[in-house]
Coordinates of C-alpha atoms in Angstrom, one line a residue:
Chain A
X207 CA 2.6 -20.7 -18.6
X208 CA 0.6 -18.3 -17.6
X209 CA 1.3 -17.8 -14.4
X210 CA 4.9 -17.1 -15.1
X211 CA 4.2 -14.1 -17.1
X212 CA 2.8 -12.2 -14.2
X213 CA 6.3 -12.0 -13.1
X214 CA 7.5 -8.6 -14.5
X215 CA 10.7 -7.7 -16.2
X216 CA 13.0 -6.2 -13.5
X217 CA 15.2 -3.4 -14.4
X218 CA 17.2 -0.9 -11.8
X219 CA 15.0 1.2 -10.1
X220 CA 15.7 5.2 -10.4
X221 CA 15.0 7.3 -7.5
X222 CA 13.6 11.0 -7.1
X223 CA 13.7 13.8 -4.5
X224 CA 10.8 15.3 -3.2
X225 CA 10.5 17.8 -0.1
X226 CA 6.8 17.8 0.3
X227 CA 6.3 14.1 -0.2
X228 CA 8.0 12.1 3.1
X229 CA 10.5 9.7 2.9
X230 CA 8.2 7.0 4.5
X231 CA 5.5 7.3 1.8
X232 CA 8.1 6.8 -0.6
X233 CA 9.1 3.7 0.8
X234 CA 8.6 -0.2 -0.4
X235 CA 6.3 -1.8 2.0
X236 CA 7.9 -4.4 4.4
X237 CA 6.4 -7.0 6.9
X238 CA 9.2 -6.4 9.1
X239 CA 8.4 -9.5 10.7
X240 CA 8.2 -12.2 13.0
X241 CA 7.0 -15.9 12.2
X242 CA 6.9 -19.0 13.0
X243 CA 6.0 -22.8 12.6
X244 CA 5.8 -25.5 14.8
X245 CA 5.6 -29.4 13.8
X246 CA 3.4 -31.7 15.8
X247 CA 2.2 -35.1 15.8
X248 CA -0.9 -34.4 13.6
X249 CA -0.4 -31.0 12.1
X250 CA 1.5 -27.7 12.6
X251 CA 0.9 -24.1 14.3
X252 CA 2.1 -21.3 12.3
X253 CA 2.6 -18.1 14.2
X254 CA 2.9 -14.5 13.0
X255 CA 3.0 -10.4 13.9
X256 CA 1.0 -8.3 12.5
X257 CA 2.9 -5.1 11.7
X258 CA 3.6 -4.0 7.8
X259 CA 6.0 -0.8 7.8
X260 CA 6.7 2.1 5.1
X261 CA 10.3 3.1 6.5
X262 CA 9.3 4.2 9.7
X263 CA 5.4 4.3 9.8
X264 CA 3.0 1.4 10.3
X265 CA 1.2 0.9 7.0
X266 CA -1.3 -1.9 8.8
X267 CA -1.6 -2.8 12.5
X268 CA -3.6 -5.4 11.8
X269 CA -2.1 -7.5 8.7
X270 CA -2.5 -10.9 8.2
X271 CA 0.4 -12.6 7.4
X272 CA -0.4 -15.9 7.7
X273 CA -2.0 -16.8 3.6
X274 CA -3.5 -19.8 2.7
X275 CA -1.9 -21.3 -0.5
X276 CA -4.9 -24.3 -0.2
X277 CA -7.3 -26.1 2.2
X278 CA -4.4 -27.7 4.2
X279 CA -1.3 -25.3 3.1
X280 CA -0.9 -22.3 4.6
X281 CA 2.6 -19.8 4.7
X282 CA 3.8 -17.0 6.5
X283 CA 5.3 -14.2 4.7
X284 CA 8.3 -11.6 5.4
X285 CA 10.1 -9.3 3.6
X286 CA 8.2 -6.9 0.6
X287 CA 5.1 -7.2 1.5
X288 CA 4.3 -6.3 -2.4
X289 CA 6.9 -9.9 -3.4
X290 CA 5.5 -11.9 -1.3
X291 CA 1.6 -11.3 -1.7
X292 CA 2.7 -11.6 -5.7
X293 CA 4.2 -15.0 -4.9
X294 CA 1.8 -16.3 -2.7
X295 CA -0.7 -15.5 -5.7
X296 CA 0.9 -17.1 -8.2
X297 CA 1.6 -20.3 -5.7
X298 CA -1.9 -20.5 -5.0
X299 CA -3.1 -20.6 -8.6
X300 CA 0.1 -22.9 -10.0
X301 CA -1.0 -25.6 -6.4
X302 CA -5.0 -25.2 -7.3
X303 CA -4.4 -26.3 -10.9
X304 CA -1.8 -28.8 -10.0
X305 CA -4.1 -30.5 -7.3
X306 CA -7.2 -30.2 -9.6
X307 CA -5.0 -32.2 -12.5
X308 CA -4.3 -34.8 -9.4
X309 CA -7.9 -34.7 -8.4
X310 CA -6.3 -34.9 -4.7
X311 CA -5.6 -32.6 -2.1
X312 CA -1.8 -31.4 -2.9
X313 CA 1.6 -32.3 -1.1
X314 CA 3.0 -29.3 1.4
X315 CA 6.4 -30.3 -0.2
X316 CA 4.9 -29.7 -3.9
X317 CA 3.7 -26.2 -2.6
X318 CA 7.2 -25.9 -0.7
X319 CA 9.4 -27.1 -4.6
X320 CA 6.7 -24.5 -6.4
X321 CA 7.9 -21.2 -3.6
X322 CA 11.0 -22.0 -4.2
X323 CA 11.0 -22.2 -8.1
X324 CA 9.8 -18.5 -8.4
X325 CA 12.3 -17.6 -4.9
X326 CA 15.6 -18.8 -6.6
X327 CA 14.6 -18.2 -10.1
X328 CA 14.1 -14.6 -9.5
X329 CA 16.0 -14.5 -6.4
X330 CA 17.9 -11.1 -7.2
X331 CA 14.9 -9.3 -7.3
X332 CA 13.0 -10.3 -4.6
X333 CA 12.9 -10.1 -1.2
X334 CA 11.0 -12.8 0.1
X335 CA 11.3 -15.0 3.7
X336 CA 8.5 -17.6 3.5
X337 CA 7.5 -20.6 6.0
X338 CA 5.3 -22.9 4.2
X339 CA 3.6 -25.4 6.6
X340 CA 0.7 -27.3 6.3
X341 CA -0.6 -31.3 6.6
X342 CA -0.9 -34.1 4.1
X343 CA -2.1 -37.5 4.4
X344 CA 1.2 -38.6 3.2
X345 CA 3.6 -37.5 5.6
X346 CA 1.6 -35.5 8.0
X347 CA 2.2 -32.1 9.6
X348 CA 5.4 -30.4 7.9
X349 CA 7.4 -27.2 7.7
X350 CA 9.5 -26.1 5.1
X351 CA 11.8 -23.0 5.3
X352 CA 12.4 -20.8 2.1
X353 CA 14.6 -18.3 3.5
X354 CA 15.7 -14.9 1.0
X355 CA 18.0 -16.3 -1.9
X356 CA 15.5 -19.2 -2.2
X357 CA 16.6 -22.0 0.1
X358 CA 14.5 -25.3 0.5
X359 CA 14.8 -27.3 4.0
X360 CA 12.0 -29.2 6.0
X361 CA 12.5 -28.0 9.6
X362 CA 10.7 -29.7 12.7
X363 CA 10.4 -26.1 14.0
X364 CA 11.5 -22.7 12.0
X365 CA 11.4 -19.0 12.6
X366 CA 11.4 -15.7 9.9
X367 CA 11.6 -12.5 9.9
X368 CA 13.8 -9.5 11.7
X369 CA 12.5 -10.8 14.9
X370 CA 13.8 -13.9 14.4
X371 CA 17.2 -13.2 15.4
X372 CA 16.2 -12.4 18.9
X373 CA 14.4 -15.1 19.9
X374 CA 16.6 -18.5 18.6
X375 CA 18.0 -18.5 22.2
X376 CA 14.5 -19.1 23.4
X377 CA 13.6 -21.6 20.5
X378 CA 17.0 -23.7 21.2
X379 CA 16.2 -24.4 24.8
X380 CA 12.5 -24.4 24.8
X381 CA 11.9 -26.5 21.9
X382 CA 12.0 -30.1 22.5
X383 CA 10.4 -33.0 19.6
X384 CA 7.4 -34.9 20.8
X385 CA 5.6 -31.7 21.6
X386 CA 1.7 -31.7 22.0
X387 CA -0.4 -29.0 19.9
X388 CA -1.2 -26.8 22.8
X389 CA 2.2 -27.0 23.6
X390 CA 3.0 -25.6 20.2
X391 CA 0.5 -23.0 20.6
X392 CA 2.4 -22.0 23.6
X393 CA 5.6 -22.0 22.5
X394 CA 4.8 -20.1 19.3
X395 CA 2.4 -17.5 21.7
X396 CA 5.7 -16.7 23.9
X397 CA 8.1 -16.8 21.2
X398 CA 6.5 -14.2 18.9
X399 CA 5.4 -12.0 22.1
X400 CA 9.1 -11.9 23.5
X401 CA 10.3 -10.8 19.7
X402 CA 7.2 -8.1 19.2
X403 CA 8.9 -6.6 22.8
X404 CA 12.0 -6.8 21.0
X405 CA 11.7 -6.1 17.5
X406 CA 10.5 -2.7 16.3
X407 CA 9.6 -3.7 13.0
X408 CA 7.4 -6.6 14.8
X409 CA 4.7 -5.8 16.6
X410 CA 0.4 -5.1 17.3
X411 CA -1.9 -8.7 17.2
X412 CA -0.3 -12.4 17.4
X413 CA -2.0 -14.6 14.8
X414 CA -2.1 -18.2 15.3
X415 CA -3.3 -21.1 12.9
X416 CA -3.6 -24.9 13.5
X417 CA -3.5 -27.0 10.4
X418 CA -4.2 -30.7 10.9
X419 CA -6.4 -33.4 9.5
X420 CA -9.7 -31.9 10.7
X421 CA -9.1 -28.4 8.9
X422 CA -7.6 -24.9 10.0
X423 CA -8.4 -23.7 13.6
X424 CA -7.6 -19.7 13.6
X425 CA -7.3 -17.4 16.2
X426 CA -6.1 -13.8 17.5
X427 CA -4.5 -12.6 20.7
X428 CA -4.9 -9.3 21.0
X429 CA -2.1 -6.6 22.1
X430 CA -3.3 -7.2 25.7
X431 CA -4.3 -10.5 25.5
X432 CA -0.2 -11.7 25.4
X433 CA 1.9 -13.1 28.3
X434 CA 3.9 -10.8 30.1
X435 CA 7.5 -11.6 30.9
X436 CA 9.4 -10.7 34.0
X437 CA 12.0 -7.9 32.3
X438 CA 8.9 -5.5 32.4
Chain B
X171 CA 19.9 -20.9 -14.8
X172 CA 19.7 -16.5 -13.5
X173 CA 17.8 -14.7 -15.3
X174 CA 19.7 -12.0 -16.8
X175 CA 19.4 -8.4 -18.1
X176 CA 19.4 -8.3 -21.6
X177 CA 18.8 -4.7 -23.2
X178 CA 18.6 -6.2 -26.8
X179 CA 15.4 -8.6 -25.8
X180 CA 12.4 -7.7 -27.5
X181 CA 10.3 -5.6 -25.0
X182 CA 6.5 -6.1 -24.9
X183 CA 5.5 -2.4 -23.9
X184 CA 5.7 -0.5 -20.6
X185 CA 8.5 1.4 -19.4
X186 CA 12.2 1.4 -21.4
X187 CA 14.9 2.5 -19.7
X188 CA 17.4 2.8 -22.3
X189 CA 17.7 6.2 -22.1
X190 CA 18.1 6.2 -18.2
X191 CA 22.0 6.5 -18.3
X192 CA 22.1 9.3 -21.0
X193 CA 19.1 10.6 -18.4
X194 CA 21.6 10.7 -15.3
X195 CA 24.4 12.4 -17.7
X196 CA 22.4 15.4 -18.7
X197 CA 20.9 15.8 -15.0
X198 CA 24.4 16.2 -13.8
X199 CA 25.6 18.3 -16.4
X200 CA 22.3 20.4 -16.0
X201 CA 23.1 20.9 -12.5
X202 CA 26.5 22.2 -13.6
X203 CA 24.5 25.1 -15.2
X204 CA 22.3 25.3 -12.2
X205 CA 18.9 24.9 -13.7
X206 CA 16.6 21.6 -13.0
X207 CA 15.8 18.8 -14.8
X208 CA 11.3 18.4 -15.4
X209 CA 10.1 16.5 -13.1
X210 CA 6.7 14.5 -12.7
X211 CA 3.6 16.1 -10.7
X212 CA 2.7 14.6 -7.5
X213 CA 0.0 14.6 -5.3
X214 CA 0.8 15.2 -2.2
X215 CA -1.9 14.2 -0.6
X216 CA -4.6 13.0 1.9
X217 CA -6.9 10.6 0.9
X218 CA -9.0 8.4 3.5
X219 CA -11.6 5.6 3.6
X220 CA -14.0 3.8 5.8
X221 CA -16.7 1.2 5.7
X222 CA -20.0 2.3 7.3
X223 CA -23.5 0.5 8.1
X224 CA -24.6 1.0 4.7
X225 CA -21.2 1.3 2.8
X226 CA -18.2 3.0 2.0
X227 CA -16.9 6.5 2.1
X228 CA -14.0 7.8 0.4
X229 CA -12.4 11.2 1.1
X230 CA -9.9 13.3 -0.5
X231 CA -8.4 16.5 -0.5
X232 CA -7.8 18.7 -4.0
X233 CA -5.0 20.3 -4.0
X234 CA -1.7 19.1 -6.8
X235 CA 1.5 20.1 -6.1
X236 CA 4.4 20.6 -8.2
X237 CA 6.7 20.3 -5.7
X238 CA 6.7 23.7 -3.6
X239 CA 4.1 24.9 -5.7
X240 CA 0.0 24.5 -6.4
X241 CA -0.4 23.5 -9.6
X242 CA -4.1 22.7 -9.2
X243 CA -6.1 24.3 -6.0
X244 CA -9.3 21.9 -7.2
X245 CA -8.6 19.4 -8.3
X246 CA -10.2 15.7 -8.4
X247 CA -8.7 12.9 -6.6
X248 CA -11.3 10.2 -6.5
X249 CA -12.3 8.5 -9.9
X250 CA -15.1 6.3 -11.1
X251 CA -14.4 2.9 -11.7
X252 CA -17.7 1.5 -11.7
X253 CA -21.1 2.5 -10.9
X254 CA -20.9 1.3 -7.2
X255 CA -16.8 1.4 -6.9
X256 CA -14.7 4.5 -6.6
X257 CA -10.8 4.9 -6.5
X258 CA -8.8 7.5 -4.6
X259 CA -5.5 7.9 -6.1
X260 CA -2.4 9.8 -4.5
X261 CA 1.5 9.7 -5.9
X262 CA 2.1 11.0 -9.1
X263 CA -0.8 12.2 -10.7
X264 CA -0.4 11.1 -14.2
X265 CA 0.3 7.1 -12.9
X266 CA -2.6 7.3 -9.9
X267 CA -5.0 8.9 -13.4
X268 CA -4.0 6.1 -16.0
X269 CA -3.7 2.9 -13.6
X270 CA -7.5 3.7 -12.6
X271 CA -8.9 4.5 -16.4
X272 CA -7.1 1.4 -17.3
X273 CA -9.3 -0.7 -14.3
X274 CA -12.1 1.5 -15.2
X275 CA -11.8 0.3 -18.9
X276 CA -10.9 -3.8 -17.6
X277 CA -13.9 -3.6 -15.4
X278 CA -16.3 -2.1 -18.3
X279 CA -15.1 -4.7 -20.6
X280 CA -15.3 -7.5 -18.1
X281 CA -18.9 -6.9 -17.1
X282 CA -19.9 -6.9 -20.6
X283 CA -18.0 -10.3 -21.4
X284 CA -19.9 -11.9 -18.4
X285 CA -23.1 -9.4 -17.8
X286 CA -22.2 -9.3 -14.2
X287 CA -21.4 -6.7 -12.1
X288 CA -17.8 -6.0 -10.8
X289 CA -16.3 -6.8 -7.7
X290 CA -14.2 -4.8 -5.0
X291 CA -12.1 -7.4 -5.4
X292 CA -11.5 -8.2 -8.7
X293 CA -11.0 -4.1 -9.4
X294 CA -8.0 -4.7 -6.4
X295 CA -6.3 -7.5 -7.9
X296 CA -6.1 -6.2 -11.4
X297 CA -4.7 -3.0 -10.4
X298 CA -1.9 -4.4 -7.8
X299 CA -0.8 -7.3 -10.7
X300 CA -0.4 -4.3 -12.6
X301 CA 1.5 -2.3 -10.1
X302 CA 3.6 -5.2 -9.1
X303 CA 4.7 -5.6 -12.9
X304 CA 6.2 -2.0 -12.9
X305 CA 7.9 -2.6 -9.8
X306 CA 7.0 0.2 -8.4
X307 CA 8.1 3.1 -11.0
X308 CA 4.3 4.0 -11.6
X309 CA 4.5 5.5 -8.1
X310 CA 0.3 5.9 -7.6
X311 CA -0.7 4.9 -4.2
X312 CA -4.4 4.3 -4.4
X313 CA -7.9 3.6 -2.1
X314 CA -10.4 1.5 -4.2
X315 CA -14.0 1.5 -2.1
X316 CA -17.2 0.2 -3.3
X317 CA -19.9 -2.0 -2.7
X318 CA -20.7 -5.4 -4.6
X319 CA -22.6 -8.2 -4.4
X320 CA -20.7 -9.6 -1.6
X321 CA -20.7 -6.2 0.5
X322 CA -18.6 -3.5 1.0
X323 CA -15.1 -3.1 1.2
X324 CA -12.2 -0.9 1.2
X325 CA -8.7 -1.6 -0.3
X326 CA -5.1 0.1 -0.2
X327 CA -2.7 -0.8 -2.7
X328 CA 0.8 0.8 -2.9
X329 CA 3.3 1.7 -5.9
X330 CA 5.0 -1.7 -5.4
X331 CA 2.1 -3.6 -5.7
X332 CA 1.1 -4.9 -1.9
X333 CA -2.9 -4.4 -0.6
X334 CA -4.1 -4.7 2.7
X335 CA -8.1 -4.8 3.2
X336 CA -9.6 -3.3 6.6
X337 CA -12.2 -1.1 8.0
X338 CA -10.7 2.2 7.7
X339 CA -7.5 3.8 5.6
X340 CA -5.6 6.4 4.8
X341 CA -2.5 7.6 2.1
X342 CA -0.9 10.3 1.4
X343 CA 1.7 12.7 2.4
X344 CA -1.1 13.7 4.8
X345 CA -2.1 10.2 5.9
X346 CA -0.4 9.8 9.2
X347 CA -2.0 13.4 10.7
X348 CA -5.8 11.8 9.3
X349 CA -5.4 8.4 10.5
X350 CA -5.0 9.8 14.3
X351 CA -8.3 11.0 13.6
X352 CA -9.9 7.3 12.7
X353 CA -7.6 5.7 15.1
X354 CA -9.8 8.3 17.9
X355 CA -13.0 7.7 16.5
X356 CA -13.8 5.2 14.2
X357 CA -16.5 2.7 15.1
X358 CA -18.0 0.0 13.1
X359 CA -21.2 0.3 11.7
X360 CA -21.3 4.2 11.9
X361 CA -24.4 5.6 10.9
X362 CA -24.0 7.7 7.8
X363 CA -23.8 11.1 8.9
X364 CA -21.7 10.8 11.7
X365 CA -18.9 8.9 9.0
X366 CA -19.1 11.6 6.9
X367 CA -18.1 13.8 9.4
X368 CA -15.3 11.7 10.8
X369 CA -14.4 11.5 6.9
X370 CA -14.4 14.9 6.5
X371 CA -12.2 15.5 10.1
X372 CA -9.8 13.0 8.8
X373 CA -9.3 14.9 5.1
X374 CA -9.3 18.4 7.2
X375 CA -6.6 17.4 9.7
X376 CA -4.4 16.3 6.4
X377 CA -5.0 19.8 5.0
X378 CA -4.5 21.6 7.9
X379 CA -1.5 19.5 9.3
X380 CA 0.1 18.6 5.8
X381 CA 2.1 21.0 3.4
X382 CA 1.3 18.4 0.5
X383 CA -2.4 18.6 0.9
X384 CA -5.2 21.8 1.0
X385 CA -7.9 23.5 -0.7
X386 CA -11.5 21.5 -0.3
X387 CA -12.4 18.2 0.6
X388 CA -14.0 16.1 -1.5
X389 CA -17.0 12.9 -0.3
X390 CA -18.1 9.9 -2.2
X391 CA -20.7 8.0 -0.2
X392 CA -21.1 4.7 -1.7
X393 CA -23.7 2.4 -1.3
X394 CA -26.1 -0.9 -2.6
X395 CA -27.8 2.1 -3.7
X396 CA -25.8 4.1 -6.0
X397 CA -22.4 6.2 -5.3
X398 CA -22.8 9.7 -4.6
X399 CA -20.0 12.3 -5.4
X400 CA -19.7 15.4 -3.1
X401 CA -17.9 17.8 -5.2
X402 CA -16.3 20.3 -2.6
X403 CA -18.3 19.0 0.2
X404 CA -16.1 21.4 2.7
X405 CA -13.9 24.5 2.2
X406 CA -11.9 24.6 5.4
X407 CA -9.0 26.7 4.4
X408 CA -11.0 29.6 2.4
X409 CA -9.0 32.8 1.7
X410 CA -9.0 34.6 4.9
X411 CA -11.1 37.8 5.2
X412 CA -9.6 40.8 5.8
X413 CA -9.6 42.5 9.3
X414 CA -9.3 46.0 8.4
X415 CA -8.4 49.0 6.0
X416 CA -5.5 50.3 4.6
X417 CA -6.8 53.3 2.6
X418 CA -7.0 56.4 4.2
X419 CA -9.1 59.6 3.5
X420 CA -7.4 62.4 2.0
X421 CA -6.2 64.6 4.8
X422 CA -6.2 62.5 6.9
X423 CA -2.0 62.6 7.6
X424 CA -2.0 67.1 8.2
X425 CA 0.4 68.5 5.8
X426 CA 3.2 70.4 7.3
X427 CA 5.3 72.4 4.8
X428 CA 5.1 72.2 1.0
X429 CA 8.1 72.6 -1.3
X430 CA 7.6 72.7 -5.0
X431 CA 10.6 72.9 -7.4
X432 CA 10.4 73.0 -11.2
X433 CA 12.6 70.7 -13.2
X434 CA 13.0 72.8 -16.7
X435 CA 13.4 69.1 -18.7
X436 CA 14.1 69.6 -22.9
X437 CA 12.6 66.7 -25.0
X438 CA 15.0 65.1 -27.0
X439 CA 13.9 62.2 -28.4
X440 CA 9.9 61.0 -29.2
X441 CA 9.8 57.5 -30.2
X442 CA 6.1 55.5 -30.4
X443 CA 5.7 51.9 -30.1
X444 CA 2.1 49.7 -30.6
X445 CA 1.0 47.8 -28.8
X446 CA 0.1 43.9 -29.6
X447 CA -3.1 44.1 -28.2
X448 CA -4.6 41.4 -30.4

């Protein structure tokens, strides 16, 4: 179908020297990242950075990595920043149609089975670590996990990105089922701040979104705005 | 259920790389003999944008580069898409010139299909899906500003194909020494004369601070109004003016002795050549 043909034909990619161009600007763009997403009785809180490297400079400060795929769907991207905008594109138009030919809001596992299609069909080409999380009437507030190779699990509670490796000690002991939404907020607030402190490609705003029946609640905590932990 | 290479599938246009093995053979042999292979004409450069009270501004620098060498002191780095939307392109100047005559081409088309204006937006998604389907080997990195029936905005998009949208950007070999300059000053809703000059600061620190970039910068102020181009709106790094003299009078070193011997010299051979001076 359409959509499918704006995947392109991947072939090997051939590199060049140049001494007046730098290595950074030559770079792929990455959301070196940090996410996260949090199940609660009546929705989920999905958690993200906001830095998007070339190599070793900061492309955006400010990115938003948190995409809505539909009213009630929303994913976090990491990895190429180019892969996963593309996928998130063609997710977005293959779920609209889909839920227009339903004439019903769609399933988050439908958009979870659709990432995952164009993750593990082209899955040696891309470099793509999504969370898709998001509320249906049918079985409420889930979150599935689509790692790199193109994975599908439903998680209670995941995390993505290069700072994700630093903060599953937290997540283990802090995360307990049965959790209220401000709780989640919480626990997604202090999980992503102790990773940005941690995590060089992670860093700058903390954006948070809570998806539940009544609609999508956003909001920022700026650089100063975030707890501050003991170690400094 | 993978998908696999297959070199004997029909392709439908773009790049081939059948001959990029044959390619790596000869540059290795070439460097054998010591002498380089071509190579494509980047632009190392500073391009910058902001959104302003009344619109967008787009700066660029002019100078091409082949790599240690000018190729072009003057020339232009943002292009017309559209009446109200303008495209800075840096990265190898043959991909940054065709991706925007191809929008520029889409977005003439599309308004005639539908008799609307185009958008920002639309100019932004056409351009990365295109981008994204090379995978990165057109290697234009590119600004697309303009204003639209929704307002203005400003758009990066990079060779692989990601955008971000925000308030102020830069690209470029030169873009890290000109975005220190908008992350110093940049306010929102500047007033228009004040954002030219931070536009201009921005562009001048990449010439100044960057090998890649030089020569003049260029201004497009765009806004509900129209788009303005300012052709060499600044010459920052003119040729320097010389200090002083280096001819002297004639006597002016006193002549102390003077020695003159004849060389008796027999002509042996008278040959005369023309000149082609056609």
């Amino acid at each position: 179908m359409a959509a499918a043909s704006m995947m392109p034909i991947f072939s090997q990619n051939v590199s060049s020297n140049s001494d007046l161009v730098p290595e950074w600007s030559r770079q792929e763009v990455s959301t070196g990242t940090t996410i996260m997403a949090v199940e609660y009785d009546g929705g989920v809180v999905v958690g993200a950075d906001s830095r998007t490297t070339t190599g070793a400079y900061i492309a955006n400060r400010v990115t938003d990595k948190l995409t809505r795929i539909h009213d009630r769907i929303y994913c976090c991207r990491s990895g190429s920043a180019a892969d996963t905008q593309a996928i998130a594109e063609v997710v977005s138009y293959q779920l609209g149609f889909h839920s227009i030919e339903l004439d019903e809001p769609p399933l988050v596992e439908t958009a979870a089975h659709l990432f995952r299609a164009s993750c593990y069909r082209y899955r040696e080409e891309l470099m793509a670590g999504i969370l898709v999380a998001g509320w249906d009437r049918r079985k409420g507030g889930q979150v599935y996990c689509v790692p790199i190779g193109g994975m599908l699990v439903r998680q209670p509670v995941s995390v993505g990105g290069s700072g994700s490796s630093y903060i599953y000690g937290f997540m283990d002991s802090n995360y307990k089922p049965g959790l209220s939404k401000d709780q989640c907020l919480d626990l997604t607030t202090k999980a992503l701040t102790l990773a940005m402190e941690r995590d060089g490609s992670s860093g700058g705003v903390v954006r948070l979104a809570t998806i539940s029946e009544d609609g999508v609640e956003r909001r920022v905590i700026l650089g100063d705005q975030l707890p501050k932990f003991s170690t400094h | 259920m993978l998908q696999s290479l297959n070199p004997c599938q029909e392709k439908s246009g773009g790049f081939c790389f059948e001959n990029s093995r044959r390619n790596a053979v000869l540059e290795s042999s070439l460097s054998d003999v010591s002498s380089k292979a071509p190579r494509a004409r980047k632009t190392g450069t500073t391009i910058a944008g902001i959104v302003y009270k009344d619109g967008v501004i787009l700066g660029a620098d002019t100078r091409a580069t082949d790599d240690m060498v000018v190729a072009d002191k003057n020339c232009r780095k943002i292009h017309h898409i559209a009446p109200q939307i303008y495209c800075c392109g840096a990265g190898v100047a043959a991909d940054a010139e065709i991706a925007t005559q191809m929008m520029a081409s889409n977005v003439e088309l599309h308004t005639l299909n539908t008799g609307r204006p185009p958008l920002v937006a639309m100019v932004t998604r056409q351009l990365k899906q295109m981008l994204f389907r090379y995978q990165g080997h057109m290697g234009s990195s590119v600004i697309v500003g303009g204003v639209d029936v929704t307002g203005a905005h400003l758009y990066s998009v990079y060779p692989h194909g990601s955008y971000d949208k925000l308030p102020f950007l830069t690209m470029g070999s030169g873009a890290a020494a000109a975005v220190s300059v908008f992350e110093d000053r940049f306010k929102a809703n500047m007033e228009l004369d004040e954002a030219k000059r931070l536009v201009r600061d921005a562009i001048t620190a990449g010439i100044f601070c960057d090998l890649g970039s030089g020569s003049n910068v260029d201004l497009c102020v765009i806004t509900a109004a129209g788009a303005e181009y300012l052709r060499g709106y600044d010459r920052p790094a003119g040729k320097g003016k010389r200090e002083g003299q280096y001819r002297y009078k004639p006597g002016t070193t006193p002549v102390l002795t003077k020695t003159q011997t004849p060389l008796s010299l027999d002509v042996v051979d008278a040959t005369v050549q023309m000149m082609d001076t056609e």
